[in-house]
Tab-separated table of C-alpha atoms in Angstrom:
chain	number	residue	atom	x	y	z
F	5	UNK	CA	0.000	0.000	0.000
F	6	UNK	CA	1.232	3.429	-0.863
F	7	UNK	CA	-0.133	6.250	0.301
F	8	UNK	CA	0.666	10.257	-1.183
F	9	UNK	CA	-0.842	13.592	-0.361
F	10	UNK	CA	-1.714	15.776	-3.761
F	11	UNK	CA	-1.919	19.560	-3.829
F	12	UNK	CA	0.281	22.118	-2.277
F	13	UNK	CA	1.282	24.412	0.594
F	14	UNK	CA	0.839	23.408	4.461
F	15	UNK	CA	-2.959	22.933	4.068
F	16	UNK	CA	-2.708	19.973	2.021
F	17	UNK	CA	-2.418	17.883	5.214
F	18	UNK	CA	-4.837	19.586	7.358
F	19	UNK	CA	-8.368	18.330	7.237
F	20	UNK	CA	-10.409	21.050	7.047
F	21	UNK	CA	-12.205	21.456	10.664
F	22	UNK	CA	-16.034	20.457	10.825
F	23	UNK	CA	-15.921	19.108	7.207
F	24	UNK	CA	-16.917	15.524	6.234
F	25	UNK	CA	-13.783	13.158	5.425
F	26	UNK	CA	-14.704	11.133	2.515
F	27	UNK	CA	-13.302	7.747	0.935
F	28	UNK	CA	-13.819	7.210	-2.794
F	29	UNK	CA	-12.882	3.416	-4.016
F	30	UNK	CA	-12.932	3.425	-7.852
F	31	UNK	CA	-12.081	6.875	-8.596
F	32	UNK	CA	-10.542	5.646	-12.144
F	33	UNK	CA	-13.902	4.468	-13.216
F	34	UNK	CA	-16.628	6.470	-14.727
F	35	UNK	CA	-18.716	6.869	-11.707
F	36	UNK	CA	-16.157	7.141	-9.213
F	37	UNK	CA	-13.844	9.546	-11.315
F	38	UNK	CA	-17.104	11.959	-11.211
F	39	UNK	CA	-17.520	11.082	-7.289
F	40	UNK	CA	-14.364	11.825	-7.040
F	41	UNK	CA	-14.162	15.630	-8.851
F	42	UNK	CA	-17.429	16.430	-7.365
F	43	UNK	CA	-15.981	15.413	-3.991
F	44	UNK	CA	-12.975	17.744	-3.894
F	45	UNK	CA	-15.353	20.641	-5.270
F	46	UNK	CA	-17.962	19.391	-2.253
F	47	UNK	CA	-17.980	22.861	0.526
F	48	UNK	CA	-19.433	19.965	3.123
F	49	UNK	CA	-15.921	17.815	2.038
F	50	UNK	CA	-12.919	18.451	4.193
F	51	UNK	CA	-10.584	15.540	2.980
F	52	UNK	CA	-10.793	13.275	-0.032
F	53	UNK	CA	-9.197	9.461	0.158
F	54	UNK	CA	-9.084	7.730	-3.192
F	55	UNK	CA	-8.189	3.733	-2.930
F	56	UNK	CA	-7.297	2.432	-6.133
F	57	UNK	CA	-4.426	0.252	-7.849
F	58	UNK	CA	-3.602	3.049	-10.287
F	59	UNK	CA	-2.405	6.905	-9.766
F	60	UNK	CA	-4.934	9.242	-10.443
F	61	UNK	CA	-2.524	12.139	-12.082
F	62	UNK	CA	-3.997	14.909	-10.371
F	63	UNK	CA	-3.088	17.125	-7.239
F	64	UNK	CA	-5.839	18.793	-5.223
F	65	UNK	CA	-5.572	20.114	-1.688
F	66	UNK	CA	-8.162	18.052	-0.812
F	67	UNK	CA	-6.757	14.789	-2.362
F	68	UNK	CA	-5.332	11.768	-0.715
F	69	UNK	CA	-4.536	9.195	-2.623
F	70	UNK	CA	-3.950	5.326	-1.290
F	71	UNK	CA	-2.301	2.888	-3.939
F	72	UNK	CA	-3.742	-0.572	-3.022
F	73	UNK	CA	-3.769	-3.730	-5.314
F	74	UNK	CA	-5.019	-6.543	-3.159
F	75	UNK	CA	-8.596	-6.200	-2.447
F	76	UNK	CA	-8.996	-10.102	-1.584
F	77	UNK	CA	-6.904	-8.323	1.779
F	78	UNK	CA	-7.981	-5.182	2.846
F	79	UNK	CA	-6.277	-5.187	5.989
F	80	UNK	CA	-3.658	-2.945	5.347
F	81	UNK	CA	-6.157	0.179	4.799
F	82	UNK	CA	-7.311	0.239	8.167
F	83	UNK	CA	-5.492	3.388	9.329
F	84	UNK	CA	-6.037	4.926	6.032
F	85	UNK	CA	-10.244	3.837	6.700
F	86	UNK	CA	-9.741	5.424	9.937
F	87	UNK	CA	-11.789	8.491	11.181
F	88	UNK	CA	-14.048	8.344	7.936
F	89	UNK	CA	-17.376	10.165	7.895
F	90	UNK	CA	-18.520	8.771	4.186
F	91	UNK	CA	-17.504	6.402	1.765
F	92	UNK	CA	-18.496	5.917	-2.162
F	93	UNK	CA	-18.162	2.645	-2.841
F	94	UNK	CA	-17.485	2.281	-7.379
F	95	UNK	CA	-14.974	-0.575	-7.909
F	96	UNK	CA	-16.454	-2.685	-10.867
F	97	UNK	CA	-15.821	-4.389	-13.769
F	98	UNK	CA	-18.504	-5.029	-16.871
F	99	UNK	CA	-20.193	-8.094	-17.565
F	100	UNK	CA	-17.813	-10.381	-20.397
F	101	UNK	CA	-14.828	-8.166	-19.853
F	102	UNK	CA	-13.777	-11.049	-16.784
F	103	UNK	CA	-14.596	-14.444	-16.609
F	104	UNK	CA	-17.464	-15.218	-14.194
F	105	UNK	CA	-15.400	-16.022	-11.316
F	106	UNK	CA	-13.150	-12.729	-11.760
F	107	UNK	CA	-16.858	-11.440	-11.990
F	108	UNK	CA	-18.147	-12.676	-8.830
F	109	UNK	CA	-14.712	-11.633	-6.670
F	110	UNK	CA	-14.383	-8.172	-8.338
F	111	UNK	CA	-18.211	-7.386	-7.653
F	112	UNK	CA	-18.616	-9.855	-3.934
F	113	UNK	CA	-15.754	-10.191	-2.346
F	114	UNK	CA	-13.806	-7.207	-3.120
F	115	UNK	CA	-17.120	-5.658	-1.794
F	116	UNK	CA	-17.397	-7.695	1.412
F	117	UNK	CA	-13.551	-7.241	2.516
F	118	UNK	CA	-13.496	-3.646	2.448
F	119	UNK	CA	-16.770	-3.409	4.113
F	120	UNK	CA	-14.969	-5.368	6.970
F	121	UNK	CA	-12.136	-3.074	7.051
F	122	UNK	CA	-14.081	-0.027	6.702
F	123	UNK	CA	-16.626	-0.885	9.160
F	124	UNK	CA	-13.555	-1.574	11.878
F	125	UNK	CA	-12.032	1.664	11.200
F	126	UNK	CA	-14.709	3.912	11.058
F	127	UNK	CA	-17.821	2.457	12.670
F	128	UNK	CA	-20.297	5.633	11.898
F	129	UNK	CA	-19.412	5.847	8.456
F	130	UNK	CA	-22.403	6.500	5.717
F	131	UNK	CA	-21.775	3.875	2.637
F	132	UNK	CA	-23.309	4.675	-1.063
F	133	UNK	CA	-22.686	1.496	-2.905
F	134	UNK	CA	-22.926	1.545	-6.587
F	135	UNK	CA	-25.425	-1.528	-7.461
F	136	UNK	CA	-27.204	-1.904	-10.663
F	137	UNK	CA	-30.790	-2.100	-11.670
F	138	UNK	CA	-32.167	-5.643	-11.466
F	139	UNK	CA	-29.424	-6.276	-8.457
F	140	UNK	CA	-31.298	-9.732	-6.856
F	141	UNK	CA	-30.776	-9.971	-3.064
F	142	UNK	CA	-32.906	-13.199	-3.008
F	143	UNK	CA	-29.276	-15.317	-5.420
F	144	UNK	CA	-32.034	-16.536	-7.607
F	145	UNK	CA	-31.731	-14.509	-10.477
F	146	UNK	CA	-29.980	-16.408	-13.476
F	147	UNK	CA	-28.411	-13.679	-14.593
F	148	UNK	CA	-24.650	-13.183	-12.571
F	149	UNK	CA	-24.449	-9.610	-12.650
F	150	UNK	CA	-27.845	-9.721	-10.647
F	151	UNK	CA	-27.046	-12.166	-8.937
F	152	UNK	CA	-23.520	-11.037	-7.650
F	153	UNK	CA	-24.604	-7.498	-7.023
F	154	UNK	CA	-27.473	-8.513	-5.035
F	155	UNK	CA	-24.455	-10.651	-3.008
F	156	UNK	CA	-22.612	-8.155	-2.504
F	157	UNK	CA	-25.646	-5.533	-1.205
F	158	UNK	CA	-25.852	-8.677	1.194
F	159	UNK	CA	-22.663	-8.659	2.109
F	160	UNK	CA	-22.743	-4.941	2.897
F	161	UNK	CA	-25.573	-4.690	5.210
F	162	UNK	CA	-24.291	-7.527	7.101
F	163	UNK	CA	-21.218	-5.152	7.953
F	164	UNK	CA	-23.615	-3.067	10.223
F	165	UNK	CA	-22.886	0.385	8.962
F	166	UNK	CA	-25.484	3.215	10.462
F	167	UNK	CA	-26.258	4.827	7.147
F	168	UNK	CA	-26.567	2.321	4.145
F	169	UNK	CA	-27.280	4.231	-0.266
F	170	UNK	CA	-27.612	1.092	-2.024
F	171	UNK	CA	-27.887	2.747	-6.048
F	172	UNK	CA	-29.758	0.810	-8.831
F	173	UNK	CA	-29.088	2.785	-11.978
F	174	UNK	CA	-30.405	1.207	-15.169
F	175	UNK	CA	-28.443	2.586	-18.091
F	176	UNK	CA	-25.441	5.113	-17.099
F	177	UNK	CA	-24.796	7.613	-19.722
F	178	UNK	CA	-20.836	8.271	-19.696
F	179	UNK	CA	-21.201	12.167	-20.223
F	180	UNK	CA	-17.513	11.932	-21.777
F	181	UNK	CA	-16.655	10.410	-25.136
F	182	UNK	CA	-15.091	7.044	-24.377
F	183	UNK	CA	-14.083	3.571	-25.446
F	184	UNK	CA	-17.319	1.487	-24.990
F	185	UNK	CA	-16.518	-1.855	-23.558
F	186	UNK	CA	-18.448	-4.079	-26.104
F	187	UNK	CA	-21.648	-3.640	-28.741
F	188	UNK	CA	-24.200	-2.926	-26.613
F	189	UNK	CA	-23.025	-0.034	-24.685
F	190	UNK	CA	-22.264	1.416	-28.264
F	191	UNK	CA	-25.941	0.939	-29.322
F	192	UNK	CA	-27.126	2.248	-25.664
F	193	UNK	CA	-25.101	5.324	-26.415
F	194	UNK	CA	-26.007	6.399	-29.621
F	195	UNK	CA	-30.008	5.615	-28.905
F	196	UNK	CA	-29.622	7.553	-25.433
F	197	UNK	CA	-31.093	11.288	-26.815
F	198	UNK	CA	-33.896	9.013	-27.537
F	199	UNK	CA	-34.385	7.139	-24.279
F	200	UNK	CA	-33.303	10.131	-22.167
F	201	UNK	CA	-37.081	11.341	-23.903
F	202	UNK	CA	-38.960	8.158	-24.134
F	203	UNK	CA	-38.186	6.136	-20.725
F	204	UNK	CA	-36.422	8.664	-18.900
F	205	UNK	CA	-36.579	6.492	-15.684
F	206	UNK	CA	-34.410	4.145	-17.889
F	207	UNK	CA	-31.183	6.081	-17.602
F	208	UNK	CA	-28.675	8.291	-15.779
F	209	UNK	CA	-26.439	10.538	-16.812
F	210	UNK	CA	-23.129	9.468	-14.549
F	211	UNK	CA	-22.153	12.383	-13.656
F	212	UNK	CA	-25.921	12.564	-12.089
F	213	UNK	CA	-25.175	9.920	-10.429
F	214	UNK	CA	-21.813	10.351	-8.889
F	215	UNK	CA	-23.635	13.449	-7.374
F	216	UNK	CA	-26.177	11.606	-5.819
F	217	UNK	CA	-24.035	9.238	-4.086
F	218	UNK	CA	-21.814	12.053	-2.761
F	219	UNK	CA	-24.721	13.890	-1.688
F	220	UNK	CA	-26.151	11.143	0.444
F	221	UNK	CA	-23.680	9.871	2.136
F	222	UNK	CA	-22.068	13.394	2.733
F	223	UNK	CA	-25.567	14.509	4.170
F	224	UNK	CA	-26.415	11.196	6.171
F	225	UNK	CA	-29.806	13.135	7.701
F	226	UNK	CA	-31.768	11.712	9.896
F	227	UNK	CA	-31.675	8.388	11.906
F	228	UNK	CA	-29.674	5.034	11.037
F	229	UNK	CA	-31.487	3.402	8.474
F	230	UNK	CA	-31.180	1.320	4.665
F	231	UNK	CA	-32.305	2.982	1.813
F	232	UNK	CA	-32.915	1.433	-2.103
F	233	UNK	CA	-32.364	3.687	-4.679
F	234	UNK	CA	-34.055	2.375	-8.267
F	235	UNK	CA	-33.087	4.665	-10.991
F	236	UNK	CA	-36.090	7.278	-10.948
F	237	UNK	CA	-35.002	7.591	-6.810
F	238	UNK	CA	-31.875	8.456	-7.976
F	239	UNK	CA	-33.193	10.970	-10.690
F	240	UNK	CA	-35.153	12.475	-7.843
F	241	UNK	CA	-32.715	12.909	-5.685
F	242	UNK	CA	-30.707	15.059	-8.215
F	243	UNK	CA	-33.421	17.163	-9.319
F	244	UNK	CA	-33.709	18.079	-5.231
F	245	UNK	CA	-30.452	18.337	-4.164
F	246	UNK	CA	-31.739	17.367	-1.018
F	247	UNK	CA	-31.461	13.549	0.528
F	248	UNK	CA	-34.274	10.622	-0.287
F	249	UNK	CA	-36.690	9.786	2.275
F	250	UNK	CA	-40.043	8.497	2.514
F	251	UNK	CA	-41.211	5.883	0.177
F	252	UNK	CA	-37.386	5.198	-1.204
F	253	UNK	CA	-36.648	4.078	2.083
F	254	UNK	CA	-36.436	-0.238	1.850
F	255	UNK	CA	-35.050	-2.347	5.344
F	256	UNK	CA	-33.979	-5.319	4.800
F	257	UNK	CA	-35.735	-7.644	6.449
C-alpha cells in the first residue's frame, strides 16, 4: 500500500475542521472519477481518500490518494479507513470483460472485505454502494451480474454500517466520449437522446449519479437506516439536491 498527499502548501495535510472526510474506491472508473471531482469541489468535504491500484494524475488540496492492489486483503487500509465520515463505494468491472469467477470476486468479495475493514475503522461511516438495476438480493436470479450485485448488497448490510445508499441505476450515460466496452453499450449510447425522452426512468447521466451518491452519504440526515435507490429515486434525488426519504426508504428484512 502506498499512500501520497496531492496539492500544495501546508494545508494539504490539514483536514479542514467540521468538514466531512470522505473515501472514494474506484475513482478511475466512470462513476467514481465523477464522485471523485465532485468530492474535492464538495464545501461539506474536508478531505478526499481515493483507494485504487492506479495513480490518479492529479493534485488537489483536498486529495489523498492510497495505492492498493489486493482487495482479496484489505487489511492494510485500516489506518487509512480510519476516522471516515462517508464512503463511495465504485470498484467494478462489466459483464464479459472477466470471466465469471473474476466477476463474482471483483463485484462480492472485493465488496465484502473492504466493508470489513471499513466498518472496523470507522464504525459511523455512511456507505453509497454503486449496485445496478435488477441487483437480486434473493441469489435466484440467473443472470450473474444480478445475482452477484445482489451478493454483494448482502454482504454490505451484514457489515452493520449506520447509514446504508444502495444505487440501482439502469443505463449510465458516460457524459464523456469514451471507449465502450463491447456492442451494446455502443448501441445504448447512440439511442440515449432518444431514451433520455422516451423512458427517462431508464437512464442516468453518470455524472448525475456520482452526485447523488456524494450527496447522500455526505448529508447522512436523519436516523440510522437502509435505503434502495431504483433509478427514478436516484433521478429524484438530483433534481432536489436534497437527501431521499419516505417511500425510497427499503429495510432489509
Amino acid at each position: 500500500m502506498t499512500v501520497t498527499n496531492s496539492g500544495t502548501g501546508s494545508s494539504m495535510n490539514v483536514p479542514i475542521t467540521d468538514q466531512a472526510r470522505l473515501v472514494i474506491v474506484g475513482a478511475t472508473g466512470m462513476v467514481g472519477g465523477y464522485a471523485l471531482r465532485y468530492g474535492l469541489d464538495h464545501p461539506a468535504v474536508g478531505t478526499v481518500t481515493a483507494i485504487g491500484r492506479k495513480k490518479l494524475g492529479i493534485s488537489h488540496p483536498k486529495l489523498r490518494e492510497v495505492l492498493h492492489q489486493d482487495f482479496t486483503d484489505c487489511s492494510a487500509l485500516s489506518e487509512a479507513l480510519s476516522r471516515q465520515n462517508a464512503a463511495v463505494y465504485c470498484l467494478g468491472t462489466y459483464t464479459g470483460a472477466v470471466t465469471d469467477a473474476e466477476l463474482r470476486k471483483t463485484t462480492v468479495d472485493y465488496t465484502a472485505e473492504f466493508a470489513r475493514v471499513l466498518r472496523s475503522s470507522s464504525p459511523g461511516v455512511a456507505f453509497s454502494f454503486l449496485s445496478g438495476n435488477g441487483a437480486d438480493p434473493t441469489g435466484r436470479s440467473r443472470i450473474p451480474f444480478a445475482r452477484y450485485k445482489g451478493q454483494a448488497e448482502n454482504a454490505l448490510l451484514a457489515a452493520g454500517f449506520p447509514h446504508v445508499y444502495i444505487f440501482r441505476p439502469a443505463y449510465i450515460y458516460p457524459v464523456e466520449p469514451r471507449r465502450e466496452p463491447n456492442l451494446t453499450y455502443r448501441l445504448l449510447r447512440t439511442m440515449y437522446p432518444v431514451f433520455r425522452v422516451l423512458f427517462p426512468n431508464q437512464v442516468i447521466r453518470a455524472d448525475d449519479l456520482a452526485r447523488a451518491m456524494v450527496d447522500v452519504a455526505v448529508r447522512k440526515t436523519g436516523e440510522p437506516r437502509t435505503l434502495v435507490l431504483e433509478n427514478r429515486d436516484i433521478r429524484a434525488v438530483v433534481k432536489s439536491h436534497i437527501a431521499p426519504m419516505g417511500d425510497s426508504a427499503a429495510n432489509p428484512s
